[in-house]
CSV table of C-alpha atoms in Angstrom, one decimal:
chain,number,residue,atom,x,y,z
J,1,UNK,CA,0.0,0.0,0.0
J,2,UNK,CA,3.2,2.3,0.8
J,3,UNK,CA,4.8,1.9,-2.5
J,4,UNK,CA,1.5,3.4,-4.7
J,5,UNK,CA,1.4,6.3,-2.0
J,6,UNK,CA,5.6,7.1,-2.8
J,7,UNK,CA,5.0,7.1,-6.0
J,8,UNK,CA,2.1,9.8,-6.5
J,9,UNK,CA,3.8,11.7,-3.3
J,10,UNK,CA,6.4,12.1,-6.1
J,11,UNK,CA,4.5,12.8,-9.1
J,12,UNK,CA,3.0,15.6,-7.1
J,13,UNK,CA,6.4,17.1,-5.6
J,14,UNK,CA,7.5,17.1,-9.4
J,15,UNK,CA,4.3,18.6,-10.7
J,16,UNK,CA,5.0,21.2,-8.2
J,17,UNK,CA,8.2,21.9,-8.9
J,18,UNK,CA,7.7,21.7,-12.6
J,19,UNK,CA,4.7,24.8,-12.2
J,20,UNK,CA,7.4,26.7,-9.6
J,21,UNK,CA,10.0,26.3,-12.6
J,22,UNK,CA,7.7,27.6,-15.3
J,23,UNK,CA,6.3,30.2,-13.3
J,24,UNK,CA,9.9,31.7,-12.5
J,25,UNK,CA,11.5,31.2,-16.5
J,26,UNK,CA,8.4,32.8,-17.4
J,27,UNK,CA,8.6,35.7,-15.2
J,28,UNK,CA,12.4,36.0,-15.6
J,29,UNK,CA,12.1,35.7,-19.4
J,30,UNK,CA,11.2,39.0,-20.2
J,31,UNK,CA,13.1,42.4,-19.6
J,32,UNK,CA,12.0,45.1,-17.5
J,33,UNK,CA,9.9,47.6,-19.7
J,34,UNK,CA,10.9,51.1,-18.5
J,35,UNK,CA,8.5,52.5,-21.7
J,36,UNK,CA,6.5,54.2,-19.7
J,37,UNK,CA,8.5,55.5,-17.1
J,38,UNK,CA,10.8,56.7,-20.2
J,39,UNK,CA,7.9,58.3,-22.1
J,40,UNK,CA,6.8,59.9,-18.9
J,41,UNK,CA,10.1,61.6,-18.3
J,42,UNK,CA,10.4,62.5,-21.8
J,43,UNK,CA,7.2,63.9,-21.7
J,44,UNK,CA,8.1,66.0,-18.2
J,45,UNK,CA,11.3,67.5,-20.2
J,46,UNK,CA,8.9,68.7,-23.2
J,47,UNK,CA,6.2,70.4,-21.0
J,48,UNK,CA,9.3,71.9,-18.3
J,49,UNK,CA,10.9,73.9,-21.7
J,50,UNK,CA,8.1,74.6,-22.8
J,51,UNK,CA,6.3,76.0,-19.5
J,52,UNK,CA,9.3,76.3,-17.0
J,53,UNK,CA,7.0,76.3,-13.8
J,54,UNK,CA,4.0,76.6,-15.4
J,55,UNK,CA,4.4,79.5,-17.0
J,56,UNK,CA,4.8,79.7,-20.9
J,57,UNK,CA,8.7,80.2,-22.5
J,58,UNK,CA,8.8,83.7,-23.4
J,59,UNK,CA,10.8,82.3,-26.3
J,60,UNK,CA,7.5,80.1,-27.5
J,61,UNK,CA,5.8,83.5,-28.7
J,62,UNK,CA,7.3,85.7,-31.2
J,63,UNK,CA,8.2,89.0,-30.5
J,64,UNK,CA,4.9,90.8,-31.1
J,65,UNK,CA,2.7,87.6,-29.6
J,66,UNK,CA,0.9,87.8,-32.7
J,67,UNK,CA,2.0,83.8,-33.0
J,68,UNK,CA,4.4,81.4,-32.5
J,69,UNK,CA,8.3,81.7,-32.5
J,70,UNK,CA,8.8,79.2,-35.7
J,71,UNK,CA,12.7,79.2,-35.0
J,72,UNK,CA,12.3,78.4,-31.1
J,73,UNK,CA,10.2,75.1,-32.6
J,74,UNK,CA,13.0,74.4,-35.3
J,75,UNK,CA,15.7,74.2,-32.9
J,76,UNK,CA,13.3,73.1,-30.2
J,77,UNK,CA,15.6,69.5,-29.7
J,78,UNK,CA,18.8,72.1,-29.1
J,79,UNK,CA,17.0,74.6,-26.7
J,80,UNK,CA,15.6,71.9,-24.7
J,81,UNK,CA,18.9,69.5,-24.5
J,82,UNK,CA,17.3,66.6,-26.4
J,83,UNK,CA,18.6,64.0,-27.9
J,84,UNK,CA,16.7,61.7,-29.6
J,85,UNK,CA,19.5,59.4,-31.6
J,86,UNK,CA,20.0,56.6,-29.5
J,87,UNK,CA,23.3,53.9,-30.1
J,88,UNK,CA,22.8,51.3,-27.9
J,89,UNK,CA,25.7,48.6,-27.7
J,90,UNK,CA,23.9,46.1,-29.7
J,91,UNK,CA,23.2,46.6,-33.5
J,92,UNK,CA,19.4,47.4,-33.6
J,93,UNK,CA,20.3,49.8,-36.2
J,94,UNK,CA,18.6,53.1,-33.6
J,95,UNK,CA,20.9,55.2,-34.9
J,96,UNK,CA,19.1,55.1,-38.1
J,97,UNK,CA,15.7,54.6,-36.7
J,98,UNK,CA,14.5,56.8,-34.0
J,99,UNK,CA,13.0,55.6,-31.3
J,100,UNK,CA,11.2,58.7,-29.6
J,101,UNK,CA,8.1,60.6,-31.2
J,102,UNK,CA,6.6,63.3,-29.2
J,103,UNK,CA,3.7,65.8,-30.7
J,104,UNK,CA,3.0,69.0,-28.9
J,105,UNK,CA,-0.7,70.6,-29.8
J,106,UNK,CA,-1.3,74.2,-28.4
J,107,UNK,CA,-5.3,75.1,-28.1
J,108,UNK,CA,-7.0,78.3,-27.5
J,109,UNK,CA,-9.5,78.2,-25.2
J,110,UNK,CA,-12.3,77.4,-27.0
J,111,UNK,CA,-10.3,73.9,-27.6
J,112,UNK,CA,-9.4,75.3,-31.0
J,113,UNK,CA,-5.8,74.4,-32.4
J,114,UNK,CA,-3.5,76.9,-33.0
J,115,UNK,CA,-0.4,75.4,-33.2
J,116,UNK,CA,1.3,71.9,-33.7
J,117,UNK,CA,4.8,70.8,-33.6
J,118,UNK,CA,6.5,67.5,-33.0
J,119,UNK,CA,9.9,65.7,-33.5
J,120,UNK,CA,11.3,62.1,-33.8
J,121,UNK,CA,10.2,59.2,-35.9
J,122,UNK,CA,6.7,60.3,-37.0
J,123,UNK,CA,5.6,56.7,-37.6
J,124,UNK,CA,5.7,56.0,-34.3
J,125,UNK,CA,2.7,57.6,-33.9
J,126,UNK,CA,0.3,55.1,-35.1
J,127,UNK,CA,2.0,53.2,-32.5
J,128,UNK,CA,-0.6,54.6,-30.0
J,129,UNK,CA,-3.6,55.2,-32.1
J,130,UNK,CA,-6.5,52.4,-32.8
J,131,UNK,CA,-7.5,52.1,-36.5
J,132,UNK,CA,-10.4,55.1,-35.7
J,133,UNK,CA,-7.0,57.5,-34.8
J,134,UNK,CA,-8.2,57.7,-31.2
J,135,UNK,CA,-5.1,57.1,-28.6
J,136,UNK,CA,-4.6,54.1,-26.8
J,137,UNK,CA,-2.6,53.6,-23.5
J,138,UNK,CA,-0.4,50.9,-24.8
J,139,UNK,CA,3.3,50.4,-23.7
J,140,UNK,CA,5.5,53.3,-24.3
J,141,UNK,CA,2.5,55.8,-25.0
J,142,UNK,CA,1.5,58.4,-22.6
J,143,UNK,CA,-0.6,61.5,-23.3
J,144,UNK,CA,-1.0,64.1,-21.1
J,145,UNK,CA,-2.7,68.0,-21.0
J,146,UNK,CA,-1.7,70.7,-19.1
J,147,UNK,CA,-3.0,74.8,-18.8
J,148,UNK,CA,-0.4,77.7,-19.0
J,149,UNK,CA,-0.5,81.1,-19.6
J,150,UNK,CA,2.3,83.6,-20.4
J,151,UNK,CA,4.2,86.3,-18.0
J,152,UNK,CA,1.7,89.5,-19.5
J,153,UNK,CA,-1.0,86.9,-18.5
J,154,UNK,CA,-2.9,87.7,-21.7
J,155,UNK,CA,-2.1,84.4,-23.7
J,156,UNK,CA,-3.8,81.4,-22.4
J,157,UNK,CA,-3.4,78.3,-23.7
J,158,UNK,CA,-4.1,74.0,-23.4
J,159,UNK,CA,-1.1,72.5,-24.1
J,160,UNK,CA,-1.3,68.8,-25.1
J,161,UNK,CA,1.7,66.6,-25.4
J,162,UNK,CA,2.0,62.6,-27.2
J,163,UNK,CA,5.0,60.7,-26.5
J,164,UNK,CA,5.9,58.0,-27.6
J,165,UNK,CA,8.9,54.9,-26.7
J,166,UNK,CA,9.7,52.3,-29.2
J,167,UNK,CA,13.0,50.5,-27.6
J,168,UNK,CA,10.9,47.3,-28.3
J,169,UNK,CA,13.9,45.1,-28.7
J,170,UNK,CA,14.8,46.2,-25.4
J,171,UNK,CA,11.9,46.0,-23.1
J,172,UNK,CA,9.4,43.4,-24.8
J,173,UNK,CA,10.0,39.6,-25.5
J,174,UNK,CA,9.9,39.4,-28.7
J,175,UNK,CA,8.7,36.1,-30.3
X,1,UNK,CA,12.4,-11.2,11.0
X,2,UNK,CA,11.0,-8.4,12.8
X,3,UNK,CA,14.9,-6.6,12.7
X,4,UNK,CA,14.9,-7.0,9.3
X,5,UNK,CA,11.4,-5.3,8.9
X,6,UNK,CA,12.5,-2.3,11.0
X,7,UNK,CA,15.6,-1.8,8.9
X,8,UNK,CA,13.9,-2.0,6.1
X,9,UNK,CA,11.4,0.3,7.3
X,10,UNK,CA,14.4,2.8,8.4
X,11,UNK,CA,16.1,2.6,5.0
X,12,UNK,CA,12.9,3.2,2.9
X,13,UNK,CA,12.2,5.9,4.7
X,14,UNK,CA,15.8,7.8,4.9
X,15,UNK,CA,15.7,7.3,0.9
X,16,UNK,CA,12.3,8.4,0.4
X,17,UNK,CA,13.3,11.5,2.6
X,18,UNK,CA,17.2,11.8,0.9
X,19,UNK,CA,14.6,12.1,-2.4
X,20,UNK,CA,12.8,14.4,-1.0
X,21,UNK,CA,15.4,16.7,-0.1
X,22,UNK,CA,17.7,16.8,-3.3
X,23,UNK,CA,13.9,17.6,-5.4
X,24,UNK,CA,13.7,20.9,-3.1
X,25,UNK,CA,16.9,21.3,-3.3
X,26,UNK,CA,17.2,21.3,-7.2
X,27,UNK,CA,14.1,23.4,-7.1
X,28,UNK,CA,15.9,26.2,-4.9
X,29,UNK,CA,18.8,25.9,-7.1
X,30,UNK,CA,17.1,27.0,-10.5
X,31,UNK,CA,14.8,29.2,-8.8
X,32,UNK,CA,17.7,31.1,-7.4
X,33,UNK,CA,20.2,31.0,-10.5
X,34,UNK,CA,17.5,32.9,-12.7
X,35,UNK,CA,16.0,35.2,-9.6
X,36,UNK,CA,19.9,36.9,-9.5
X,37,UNK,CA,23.0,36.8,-12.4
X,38,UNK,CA,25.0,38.8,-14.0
X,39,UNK,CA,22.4,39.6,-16.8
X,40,UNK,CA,19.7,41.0,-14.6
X,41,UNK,CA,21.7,43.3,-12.5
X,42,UNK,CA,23.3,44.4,-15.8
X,43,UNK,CA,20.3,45.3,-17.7
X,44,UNK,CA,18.2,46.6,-14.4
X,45,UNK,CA,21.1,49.1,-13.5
X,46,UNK,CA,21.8,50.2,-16.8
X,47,UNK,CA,17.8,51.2,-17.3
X,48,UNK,CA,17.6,52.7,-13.8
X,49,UNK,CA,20.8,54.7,-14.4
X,50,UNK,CA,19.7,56.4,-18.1
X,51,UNK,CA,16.5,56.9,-16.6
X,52,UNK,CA,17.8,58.9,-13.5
X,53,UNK,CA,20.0,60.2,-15.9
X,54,UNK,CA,16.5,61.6,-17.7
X,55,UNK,CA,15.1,62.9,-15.2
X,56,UNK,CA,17.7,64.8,-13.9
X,57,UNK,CA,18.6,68.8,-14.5
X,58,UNK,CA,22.3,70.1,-15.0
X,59,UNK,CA,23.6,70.8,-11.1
X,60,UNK,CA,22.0,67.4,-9.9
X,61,UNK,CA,24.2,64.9,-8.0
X,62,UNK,CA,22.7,61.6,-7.1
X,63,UNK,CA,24.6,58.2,-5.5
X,64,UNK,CA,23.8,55.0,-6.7
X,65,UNK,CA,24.2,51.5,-4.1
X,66,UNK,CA,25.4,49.0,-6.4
X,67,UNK,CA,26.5,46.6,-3.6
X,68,UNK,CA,24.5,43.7,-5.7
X,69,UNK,CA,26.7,44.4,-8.8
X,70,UNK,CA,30.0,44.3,-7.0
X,71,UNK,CA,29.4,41.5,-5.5
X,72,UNK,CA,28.6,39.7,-9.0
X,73,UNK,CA,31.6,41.7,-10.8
X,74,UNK,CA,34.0,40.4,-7.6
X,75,UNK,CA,32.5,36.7,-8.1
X,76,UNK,CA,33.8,37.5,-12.1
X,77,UNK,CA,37.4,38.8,-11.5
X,78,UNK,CA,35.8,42.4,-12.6
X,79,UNK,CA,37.1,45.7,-11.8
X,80,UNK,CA,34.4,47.2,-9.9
X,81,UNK,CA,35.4,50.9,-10.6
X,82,UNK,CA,35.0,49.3,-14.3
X,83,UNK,CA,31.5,48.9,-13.9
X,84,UNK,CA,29.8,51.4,-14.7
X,85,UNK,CA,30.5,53.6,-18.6
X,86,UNK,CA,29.5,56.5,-19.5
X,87,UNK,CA,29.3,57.7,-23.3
X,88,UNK,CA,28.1,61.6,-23.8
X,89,UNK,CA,28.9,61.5,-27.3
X,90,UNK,CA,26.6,59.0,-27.7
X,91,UNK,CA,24.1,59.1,-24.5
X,92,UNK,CA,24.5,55.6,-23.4
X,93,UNK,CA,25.2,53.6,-20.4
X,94,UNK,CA,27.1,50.6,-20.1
X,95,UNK,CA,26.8,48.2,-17.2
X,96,UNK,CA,29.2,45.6,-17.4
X,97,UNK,CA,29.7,43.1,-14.5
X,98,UNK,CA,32.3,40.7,-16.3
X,99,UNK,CA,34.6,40.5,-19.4
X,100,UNK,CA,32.0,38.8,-21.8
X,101,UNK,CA,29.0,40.4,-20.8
X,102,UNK,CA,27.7,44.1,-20.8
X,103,UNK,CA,24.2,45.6,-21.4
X,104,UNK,CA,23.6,49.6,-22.6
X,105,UNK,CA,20.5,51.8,-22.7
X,106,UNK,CA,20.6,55.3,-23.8
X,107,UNK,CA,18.7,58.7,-22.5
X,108,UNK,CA,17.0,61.0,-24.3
X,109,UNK,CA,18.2,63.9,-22.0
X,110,UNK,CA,21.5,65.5,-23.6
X,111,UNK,CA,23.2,66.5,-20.6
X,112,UNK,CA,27.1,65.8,-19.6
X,113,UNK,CA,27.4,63.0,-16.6
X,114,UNK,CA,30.3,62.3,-14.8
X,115,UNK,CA,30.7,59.4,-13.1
X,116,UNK,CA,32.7,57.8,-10.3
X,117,UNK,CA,33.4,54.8,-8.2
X,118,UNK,CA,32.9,55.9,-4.1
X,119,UNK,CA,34.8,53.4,-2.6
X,120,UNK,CA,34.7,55.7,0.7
X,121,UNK,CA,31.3,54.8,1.5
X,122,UNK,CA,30.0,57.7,3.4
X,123,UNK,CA,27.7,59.1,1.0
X,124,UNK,CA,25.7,55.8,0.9
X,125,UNK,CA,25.5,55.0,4.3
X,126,UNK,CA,27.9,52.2,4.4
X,127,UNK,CA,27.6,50.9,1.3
X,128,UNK,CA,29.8,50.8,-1.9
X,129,UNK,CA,28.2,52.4,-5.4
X,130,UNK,CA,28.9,55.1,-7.5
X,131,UNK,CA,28.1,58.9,-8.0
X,132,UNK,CA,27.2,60.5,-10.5
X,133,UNK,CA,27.0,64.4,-11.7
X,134,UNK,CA,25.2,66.0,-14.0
X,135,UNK,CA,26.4,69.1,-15.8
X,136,UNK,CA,25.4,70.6,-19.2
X,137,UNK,CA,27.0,69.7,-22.4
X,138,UNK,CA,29.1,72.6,-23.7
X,139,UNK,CA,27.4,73.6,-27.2
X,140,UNK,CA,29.8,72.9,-30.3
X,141,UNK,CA,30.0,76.5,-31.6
X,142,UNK,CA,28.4,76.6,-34.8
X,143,UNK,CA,25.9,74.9,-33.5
């Protein structure tokens, strides 16, 4: 009677150890997706140059305020110390594909746009939009809106900011 | 007879709990082997290190206990001031806790980072990591 007993004790102390094991490699097996937490900080640095403290860069507006400061937005990667190229040790071939996209949309207060701007690899934006071009909170995307108004207090505007984190072969298991 | 029965009863017994013992054994082996390793402290210091890194500002100074990587670079032969590289020119961190291995993630913020071994412990409470320092990149002129 002792011998069936050992023998399933067994075959349950290995089915145990067998769901441990494949619990852990499949835990293990993927790398730690820092997408988010990348696309939120990228997404910080964007809105802090362009609203130091909340309050709009004088250098967004040009000089009259009639508009916006087109040569500010050209050189917007320099004047906020971006860099967007990324090299990493192994040959994903980044430097010739960005891996960043972020879009800035100013809006008046009746929620009109009045200016648009954005940098990095455009085609990442479909990344984070469903086939109906509506954003989607997947890895790597974030989207956030914020209110600022200039020193003379007499331009207001809703700033909205998309960023976006490819890095895929870095943070994802690919299949 | 009944001797022979209790040593047999003794022996099946110590074997079935010897088996016992090396399964859970075994078991805490593997579990531990892919829980720690060279690869995972690699590739979790080098992400948390670009992305303090990001969200840093020029004038920051922050330490960083790597007491679990030197321990892993010592068990390698590794230099432990060799740990931890930093490329400006190309905003990248390299983690490397032995000869063959290494893993790199770069930031996004274009800033100039120093970085050293503290040996001295004091910043860190008693424990050994590095520190690093974070100025602005001088502009090229021309640029």
């Amino acid at each position: 009677m002792e011998k069936p007993l050992t023998f399933y004790w067994f075959a349950i102390i290995f089915g145990v150890a067998l769901v441990l094991s494949l619990t852990v490699i499949g835990f293990h097996d993927h790398p730690y997706d820092v997408r988010d937490v990348e696309g939120l900080l990228l997404k910080n640095k964007v809105a802090d140059c362009i609203a130091p403290t909340g309050r709009l860069n004088s250098k967004v507006l040009n000089k009259t305020k009639t508009g916006f400061n087109e040569t500010f937005f050209e050189n917007f990667l320099n004047e906020c110390s971006l860099n967007l190229k990324a090299d990493d040790r192994e040959t994903y071939e980044w430097d010739k594909k960005i891996q960043y996209y972020f879009e800035v949309v100013f809006r008046d207060m009746d929620e009109k746009e009045v200016y648009r701007f954005d940098e990095g690899n455009k085609g990442l934006k479909d990344i984070c939009l469903t086939n109906k071009g509506e954003f989607e909170l997947l890895p790597g995307c974030t989207k956030s809106y914020f209110y600022t108004i200039n020193k003379d207090k007499d331009k207001r505007y809703f700033v909205e900011i998309l960023t976006t984190v490819r890095k895929t072969e870095k943070n994802a298991k690919l299949k | 007879m009944k001797r022979v029965k209790k040593a047999g009863f003794l022996t099946e017994n110590v074997i079935f709990l010897v088996l016992n013992l090396i399964v859970v054994t075994i078991l805490l082996l593997f579990i531990y082997s892919r829980t720690g390793g060279v690869m995972l402290y690699e590739e979790a210091y080098a992400k948390n290190i670009a992305l303090l890194i990001d969200s840093a500002k020029p004038g920051t100074e922050f330490y960083l206990n790597m007491e679990g990587a030197f321990e892993e670079a010592e068990d390698n032969s590794w230099d432990t001031k060799e740990t931890v590289e930093i490329n400006n020119e190309k905003n990248m961190v390299t983690v490397k806790l032995s000869e063959d291995s290494g893993y790199s993630y770069s930031f996004f913020n274009d800033v100039n980072v120093v970085s050293n071994f503290d040996a001295k412990k004091s910043s860190l409470g008693g424990q050994k990591g590095f520190i690093f320092a974070i100025t602005e990149k001088t502009k090229e002129e021309g640029n």
